[in-house]
GROMACS .gro file of C-alpha atoms in nm:
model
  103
    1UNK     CA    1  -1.579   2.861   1.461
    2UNK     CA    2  -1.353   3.003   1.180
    3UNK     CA    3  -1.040   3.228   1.248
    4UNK     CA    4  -1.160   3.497   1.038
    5UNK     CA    5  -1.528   3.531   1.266
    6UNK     CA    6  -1.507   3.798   1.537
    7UNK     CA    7  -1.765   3.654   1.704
    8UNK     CA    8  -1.732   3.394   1.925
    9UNK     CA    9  -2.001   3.131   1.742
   10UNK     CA   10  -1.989   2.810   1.585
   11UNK     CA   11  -2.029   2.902   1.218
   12UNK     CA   12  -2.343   2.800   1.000
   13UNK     CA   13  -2.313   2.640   0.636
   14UNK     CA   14  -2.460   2.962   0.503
   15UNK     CA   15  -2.161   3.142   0.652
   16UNK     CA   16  -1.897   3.347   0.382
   17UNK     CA   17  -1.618   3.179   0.303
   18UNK     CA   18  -1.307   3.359   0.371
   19UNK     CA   19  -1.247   3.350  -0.023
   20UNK     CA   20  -1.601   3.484  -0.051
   21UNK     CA   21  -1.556   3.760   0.223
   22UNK     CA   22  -1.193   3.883   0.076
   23UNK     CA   23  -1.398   3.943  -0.283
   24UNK     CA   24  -1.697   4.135  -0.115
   25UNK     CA   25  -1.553   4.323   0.150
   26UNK     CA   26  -1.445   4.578  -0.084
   27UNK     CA   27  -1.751   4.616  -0.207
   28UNK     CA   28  -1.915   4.701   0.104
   29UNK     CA   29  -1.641   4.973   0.209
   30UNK     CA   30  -1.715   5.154  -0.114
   31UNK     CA   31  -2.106   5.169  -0.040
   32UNK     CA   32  -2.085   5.272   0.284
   33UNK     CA   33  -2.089   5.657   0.251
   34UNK     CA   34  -2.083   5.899   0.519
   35UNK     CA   35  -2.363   5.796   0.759
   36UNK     CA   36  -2.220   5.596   1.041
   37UNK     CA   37  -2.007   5.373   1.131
   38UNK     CA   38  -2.099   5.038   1.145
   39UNK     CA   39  -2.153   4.872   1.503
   40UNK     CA   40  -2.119   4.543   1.380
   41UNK     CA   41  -1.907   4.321   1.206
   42UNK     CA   42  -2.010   4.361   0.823
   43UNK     CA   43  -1.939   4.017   0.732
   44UNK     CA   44  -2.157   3.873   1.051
   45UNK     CA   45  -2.444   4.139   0.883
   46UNK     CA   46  -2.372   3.934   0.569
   47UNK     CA   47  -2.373   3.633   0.760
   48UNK     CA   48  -2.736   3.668   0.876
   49UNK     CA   49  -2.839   3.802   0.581
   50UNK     CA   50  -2.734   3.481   0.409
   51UNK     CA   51  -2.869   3.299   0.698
   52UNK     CA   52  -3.223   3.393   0.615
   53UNK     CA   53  -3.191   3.388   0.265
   54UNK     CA   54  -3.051   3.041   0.321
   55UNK     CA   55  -3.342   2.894   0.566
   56UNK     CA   56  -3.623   3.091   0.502
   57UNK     CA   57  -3.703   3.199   0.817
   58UNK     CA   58  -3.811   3.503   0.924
   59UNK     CA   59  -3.638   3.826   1.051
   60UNK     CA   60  -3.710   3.805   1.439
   61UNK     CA   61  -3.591   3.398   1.423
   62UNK     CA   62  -3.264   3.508   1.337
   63UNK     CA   63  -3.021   3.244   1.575
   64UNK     CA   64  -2.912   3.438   1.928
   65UNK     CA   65  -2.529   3.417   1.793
   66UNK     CA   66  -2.627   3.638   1.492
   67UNK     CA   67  -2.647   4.011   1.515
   68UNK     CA   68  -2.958   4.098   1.624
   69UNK     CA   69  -3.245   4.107   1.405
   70UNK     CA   70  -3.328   4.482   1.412
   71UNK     CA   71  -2.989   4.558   1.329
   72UNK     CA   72  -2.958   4.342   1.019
   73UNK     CA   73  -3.279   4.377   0.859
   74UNK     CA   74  -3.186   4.758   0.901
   75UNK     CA   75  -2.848   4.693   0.659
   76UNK     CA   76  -3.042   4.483   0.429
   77UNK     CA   77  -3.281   4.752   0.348
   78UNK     CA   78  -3.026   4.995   0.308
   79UNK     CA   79  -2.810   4.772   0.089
   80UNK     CA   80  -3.108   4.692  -0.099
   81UNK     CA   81  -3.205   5.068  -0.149
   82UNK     CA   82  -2.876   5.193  -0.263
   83UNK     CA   83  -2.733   4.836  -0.481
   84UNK     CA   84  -2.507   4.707  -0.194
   85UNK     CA   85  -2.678   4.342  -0.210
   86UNK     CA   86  -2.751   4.306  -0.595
   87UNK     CA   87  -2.360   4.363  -0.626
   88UNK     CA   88  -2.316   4.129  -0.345
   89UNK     CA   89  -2.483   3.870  -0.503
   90UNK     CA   90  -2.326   3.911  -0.870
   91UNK     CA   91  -1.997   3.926  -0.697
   92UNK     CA   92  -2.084   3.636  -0.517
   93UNK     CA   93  -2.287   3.399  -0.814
   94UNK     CA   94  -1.960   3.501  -1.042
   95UNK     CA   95  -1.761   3.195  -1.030
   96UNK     CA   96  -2.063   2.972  -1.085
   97UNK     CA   97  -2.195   3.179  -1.377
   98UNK     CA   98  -1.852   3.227  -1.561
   99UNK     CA   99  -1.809   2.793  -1.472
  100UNK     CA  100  -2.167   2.764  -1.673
  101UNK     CA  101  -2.055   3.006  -1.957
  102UNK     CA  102  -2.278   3.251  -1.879
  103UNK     CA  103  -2.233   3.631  -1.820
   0.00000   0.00000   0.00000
């Protein structure tokens, strides 16, 4: 379990590093609007998001210690609707790009 995860899980390999969370979290508090607050931890909606993108698996075989499926597949649709997750993901695949010379 890393000191940075609110919930009380061991953590997964596809989990953000805390480097990796302190460079997208800002990005996420800028997208969020004026809909709702979030019920969950945004970085354990990452988490699971990464999770499946990680493993493959489906939404409903999302691990127990994750949020729950419903909940995360709702974010991910409405990241992917307004640009949350492409910026994720460039914000994320920066360091590896710019280490390759690319844009």
């Amino acid at each position: 379990m890393t000191a940075a995860n609110s919930w009380s899980r061991r953590s997964y390999p596809s989990d953000l590093t805390h480097s990796q969370w302190y460079r997208i979290a800002p990005l996420l508090e800028r997208g969020r609007g004026s809909g709702r607050p979030l019920q969950l931890p945004p970085r354990e909606v990452v988490n699971a998001i990464n999770y499946r993108w990680t493993t493959g698996c489906s939404w409903r075989m999302l691990p127990h210690d994750l949020p729950r499926w419903e909940a995360v597949y709702a974010h991910f649709r409405r990241w992917q609707r307004n640009g949350t997750l492409k910026r994720l993901r460039e914000e994320l695949t920066r360091p590896v790009r710019m280490r390759r010379g690319q844009s």
